[in-house]
PDB file of C-alpha atoms in Angstrom:
ATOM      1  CA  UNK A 246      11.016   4.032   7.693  1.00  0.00           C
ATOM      2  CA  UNK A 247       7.760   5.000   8.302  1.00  0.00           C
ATOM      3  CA  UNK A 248       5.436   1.804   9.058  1.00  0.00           C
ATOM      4  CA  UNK A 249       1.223   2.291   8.699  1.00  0.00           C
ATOM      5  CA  UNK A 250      -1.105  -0.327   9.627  1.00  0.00           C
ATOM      6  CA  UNK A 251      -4.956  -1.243   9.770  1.00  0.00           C
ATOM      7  CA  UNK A 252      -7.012  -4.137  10.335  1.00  0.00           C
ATOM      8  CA  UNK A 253      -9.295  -5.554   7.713  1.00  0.00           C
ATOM      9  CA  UNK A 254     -11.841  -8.308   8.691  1.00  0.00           C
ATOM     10  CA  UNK A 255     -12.931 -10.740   5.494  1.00  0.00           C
ATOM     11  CA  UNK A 256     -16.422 -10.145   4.357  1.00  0.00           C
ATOM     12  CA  UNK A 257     -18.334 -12.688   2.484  1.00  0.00           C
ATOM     13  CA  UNK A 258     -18.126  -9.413  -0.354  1.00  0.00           C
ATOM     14  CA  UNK A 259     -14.217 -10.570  -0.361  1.00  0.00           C
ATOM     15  CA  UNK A 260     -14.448 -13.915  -1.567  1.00  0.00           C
ATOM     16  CA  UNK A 261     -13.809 -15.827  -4.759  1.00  0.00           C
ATOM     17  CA  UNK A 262     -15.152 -19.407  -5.515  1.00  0.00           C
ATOM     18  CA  UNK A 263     -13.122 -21.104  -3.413  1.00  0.00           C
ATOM     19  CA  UNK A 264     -14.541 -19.384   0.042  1.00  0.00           C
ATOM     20  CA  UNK A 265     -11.034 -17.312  -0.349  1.00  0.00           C
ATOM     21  CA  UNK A 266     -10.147 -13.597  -0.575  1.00  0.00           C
ATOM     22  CA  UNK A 267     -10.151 -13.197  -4.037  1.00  0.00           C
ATOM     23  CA  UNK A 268      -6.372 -11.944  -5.396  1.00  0.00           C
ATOM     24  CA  UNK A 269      -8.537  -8.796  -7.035  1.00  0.00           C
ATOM     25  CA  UNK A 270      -9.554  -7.946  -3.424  1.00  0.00           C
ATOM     26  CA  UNK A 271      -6.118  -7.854  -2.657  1.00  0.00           C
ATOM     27  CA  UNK A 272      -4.937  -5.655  -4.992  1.00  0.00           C
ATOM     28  CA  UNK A 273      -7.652  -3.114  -3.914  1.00  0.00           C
ATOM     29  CA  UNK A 274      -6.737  -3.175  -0.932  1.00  0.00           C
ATOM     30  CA  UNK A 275      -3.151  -2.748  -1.554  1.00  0.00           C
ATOM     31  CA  UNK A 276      -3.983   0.448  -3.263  1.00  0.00           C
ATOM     32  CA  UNK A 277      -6.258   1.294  -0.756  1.00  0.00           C
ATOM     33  CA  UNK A 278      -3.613   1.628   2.163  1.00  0.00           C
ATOM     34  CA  UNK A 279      -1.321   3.340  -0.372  1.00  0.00           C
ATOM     35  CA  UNK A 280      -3.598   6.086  -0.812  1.00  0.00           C
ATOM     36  CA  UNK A 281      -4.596   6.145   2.955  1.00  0.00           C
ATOM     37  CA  UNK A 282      -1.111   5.994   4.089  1.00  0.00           C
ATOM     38  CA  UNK A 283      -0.161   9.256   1.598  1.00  0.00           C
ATOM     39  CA  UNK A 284      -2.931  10.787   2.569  1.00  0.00           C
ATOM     40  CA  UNK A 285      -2.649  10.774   6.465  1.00  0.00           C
ATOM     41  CA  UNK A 286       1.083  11.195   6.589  1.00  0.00           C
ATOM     42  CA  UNK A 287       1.613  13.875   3.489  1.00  0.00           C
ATOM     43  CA  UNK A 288       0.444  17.636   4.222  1.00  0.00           C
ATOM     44  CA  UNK A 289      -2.991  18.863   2.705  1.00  0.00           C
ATOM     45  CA  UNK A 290      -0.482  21.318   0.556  1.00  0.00           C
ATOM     46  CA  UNK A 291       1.948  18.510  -0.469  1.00  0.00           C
ATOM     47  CA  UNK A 292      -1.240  16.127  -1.388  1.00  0.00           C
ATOM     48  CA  UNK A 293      -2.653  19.308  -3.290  1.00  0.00           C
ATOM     49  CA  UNK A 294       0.537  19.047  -5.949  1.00  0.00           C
ATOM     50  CA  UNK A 295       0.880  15.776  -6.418  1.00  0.00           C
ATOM     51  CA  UNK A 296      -0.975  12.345  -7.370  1.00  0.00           C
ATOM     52  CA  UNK A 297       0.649   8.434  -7.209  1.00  0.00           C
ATOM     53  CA  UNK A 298      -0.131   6.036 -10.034  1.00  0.00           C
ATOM     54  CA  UNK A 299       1.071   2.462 -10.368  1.00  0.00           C
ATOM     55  CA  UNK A 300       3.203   1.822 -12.568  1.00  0.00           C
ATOM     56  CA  UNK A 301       4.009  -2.654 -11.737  1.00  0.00           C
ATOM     57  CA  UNK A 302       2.466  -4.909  -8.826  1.00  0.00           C
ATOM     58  CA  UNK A 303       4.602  -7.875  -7.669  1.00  0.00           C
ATOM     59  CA  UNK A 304       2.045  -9.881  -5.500  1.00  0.00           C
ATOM     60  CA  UNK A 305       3.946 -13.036  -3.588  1.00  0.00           C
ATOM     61  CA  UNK A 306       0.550 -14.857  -2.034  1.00  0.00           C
ATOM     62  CA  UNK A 307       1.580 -17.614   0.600  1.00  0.00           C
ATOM     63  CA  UNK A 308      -1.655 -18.363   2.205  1.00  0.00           C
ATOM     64  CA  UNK A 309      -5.277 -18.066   2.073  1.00  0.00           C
ATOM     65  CA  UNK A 310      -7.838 -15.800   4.030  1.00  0.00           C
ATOM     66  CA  UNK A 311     -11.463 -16.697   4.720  1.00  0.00           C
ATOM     67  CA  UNK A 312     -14.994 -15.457   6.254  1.00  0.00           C
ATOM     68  CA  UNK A 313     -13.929 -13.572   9.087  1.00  0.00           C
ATOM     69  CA  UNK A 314     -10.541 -14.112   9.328  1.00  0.00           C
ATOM     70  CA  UNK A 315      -8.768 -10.480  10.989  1.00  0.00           C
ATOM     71  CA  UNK A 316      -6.004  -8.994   8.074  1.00  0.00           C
ATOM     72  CA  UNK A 317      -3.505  -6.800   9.741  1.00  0.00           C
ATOM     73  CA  UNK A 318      -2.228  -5.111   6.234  1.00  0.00           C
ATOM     74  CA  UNK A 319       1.009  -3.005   7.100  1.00  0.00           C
ATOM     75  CA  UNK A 320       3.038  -0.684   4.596  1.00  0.00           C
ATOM     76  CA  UNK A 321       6.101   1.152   4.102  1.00  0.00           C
ATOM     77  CA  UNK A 322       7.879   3.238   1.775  1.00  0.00           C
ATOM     78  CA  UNK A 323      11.392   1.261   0.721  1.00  0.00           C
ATOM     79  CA  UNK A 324      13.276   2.971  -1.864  1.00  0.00           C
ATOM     80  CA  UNK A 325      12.778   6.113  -4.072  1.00  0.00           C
ATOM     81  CA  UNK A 326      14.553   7.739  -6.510  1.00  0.00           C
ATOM     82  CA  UNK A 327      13.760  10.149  -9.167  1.00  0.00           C
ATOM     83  CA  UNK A 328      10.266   9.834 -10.056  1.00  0.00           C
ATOM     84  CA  UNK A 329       9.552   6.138  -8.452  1.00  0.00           C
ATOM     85  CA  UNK A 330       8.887   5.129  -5.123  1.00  0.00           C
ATOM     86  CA  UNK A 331       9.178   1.479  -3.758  1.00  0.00           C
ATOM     87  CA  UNK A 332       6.531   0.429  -1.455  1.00  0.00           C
ATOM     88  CA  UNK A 333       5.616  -2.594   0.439  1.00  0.00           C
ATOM     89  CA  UNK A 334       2.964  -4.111   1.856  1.00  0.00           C
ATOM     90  CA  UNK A 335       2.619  -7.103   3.764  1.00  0.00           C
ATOM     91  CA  UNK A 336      -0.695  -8.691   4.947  1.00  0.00           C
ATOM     92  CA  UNK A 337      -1.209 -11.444   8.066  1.00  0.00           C
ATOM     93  CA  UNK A 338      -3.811 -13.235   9.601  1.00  0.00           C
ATOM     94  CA  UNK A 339      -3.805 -10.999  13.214  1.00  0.00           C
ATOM     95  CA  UNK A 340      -4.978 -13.903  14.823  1.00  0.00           C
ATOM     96  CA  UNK A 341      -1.901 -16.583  14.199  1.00  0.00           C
ATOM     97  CA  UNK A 342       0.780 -13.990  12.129  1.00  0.00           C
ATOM     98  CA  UNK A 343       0.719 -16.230   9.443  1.00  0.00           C
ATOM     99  CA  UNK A 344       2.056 -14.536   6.014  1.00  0.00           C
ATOM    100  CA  UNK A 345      -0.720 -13.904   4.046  1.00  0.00           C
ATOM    101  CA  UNK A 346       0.681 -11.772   0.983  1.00  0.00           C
ATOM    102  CA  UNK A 347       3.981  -9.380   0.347  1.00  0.00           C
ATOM    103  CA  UNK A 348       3.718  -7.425  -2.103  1.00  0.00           C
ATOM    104  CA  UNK A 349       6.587  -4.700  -3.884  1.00  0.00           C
ATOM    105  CA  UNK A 350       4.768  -1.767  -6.041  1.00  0.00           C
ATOM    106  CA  UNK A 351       6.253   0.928  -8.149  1.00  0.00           C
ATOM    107  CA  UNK A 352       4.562   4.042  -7.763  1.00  0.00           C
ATOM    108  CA  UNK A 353       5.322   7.160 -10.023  1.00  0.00           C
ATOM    109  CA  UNK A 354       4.906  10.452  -8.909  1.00  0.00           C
ATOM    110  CA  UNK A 355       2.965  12.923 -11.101  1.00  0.00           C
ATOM    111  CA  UNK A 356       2.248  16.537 -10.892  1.00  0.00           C
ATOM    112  CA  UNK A 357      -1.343  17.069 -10.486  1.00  0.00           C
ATOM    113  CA  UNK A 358      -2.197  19.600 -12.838  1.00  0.00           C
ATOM    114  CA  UNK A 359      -0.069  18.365 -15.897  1.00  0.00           C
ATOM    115  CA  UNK A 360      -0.361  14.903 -14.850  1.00  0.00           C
ATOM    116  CA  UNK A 361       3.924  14.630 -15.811  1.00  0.00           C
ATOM    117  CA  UNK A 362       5.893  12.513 -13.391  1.00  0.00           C
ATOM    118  CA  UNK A 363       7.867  14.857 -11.161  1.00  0.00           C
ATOM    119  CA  UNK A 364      10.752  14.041  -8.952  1.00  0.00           C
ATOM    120  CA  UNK A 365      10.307  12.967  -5.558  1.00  0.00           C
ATOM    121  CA  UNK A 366      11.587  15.657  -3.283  1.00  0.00           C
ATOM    122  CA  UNK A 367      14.154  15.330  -0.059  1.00  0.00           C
ATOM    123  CA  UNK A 368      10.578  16.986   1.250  1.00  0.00           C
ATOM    124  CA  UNK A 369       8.164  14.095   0.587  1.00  0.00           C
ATOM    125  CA  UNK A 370      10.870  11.315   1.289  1.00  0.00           C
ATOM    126  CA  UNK A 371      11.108  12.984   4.417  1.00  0.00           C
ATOM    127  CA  UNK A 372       7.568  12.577   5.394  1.00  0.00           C
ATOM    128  CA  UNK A 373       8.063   8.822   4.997  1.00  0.00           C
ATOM    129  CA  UNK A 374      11.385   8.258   6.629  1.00  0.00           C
ATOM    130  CA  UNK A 375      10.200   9.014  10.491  1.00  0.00           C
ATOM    131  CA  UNK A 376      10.947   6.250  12.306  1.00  0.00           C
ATOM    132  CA  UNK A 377       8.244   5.273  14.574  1.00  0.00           C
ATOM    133  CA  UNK A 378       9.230   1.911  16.146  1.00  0.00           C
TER     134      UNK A 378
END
């Protein structure tokens, strides 16, 4: 498996009511490493075919994030057959590794021009199965 990571740092921007990230910040950025992971893994001609939607989020929070606090947000690819992909994404505060969120999204792949799901080739799984520990 393929893991991709980033840091995020919590801006006041990120915040709900309660000084915490707010769960709809979360959810963008879950999307957000989705995309960025596709698109700096997948070729420019495999990215030119194809688009991802979401088709179900399954969002597990276990602990807050405030002001400041360092997110390192990692992903990974875990199952995919036909037309659906599996991918995970976990988030933890980089300073003490405590579990912030897991979350477990089905993605459909669509062709780009009719916008119909297409199966996932042995090609693109292959782009996410490099092992890079």
């Amino acid at each position: 498996m393929e893991l991709f990571e980033k840091s995020i740092t919590v801006s006041e921007d990120d915040l709900d009511d309660l000084n915490h990230v707010n769960n709809v910040r979360y959810v963008q950025w879950i999307q957000d490493i989705s995309k960025e992971h596709w698109q700096s893994t997948a070729p420019r001609e495999m990215q030119d075919g194809a688009v991802w939607v979401v088709m179900n989020h399954n969002i597990s929070y276990k602990s807050a994030a405030v002001l400041g606090d360092v997110i390192s947000v990692r992903t990974h690819i875990d199952d995919s057959r036909g037309a659906t992909s599996i991918r995970i994404v976990e988030m933890h505060n980089a300073k003490t590794n405590l579990l912030l969120l897991r979350s477990k999204t089905e993605w459909c792949l669509l062709n780009k021009e009719t916008l119909k799901p297409m199966r996932i080739s042995d090609e693109i799984k292959s782009v996410f199965s490099k092992d890079t520990r």
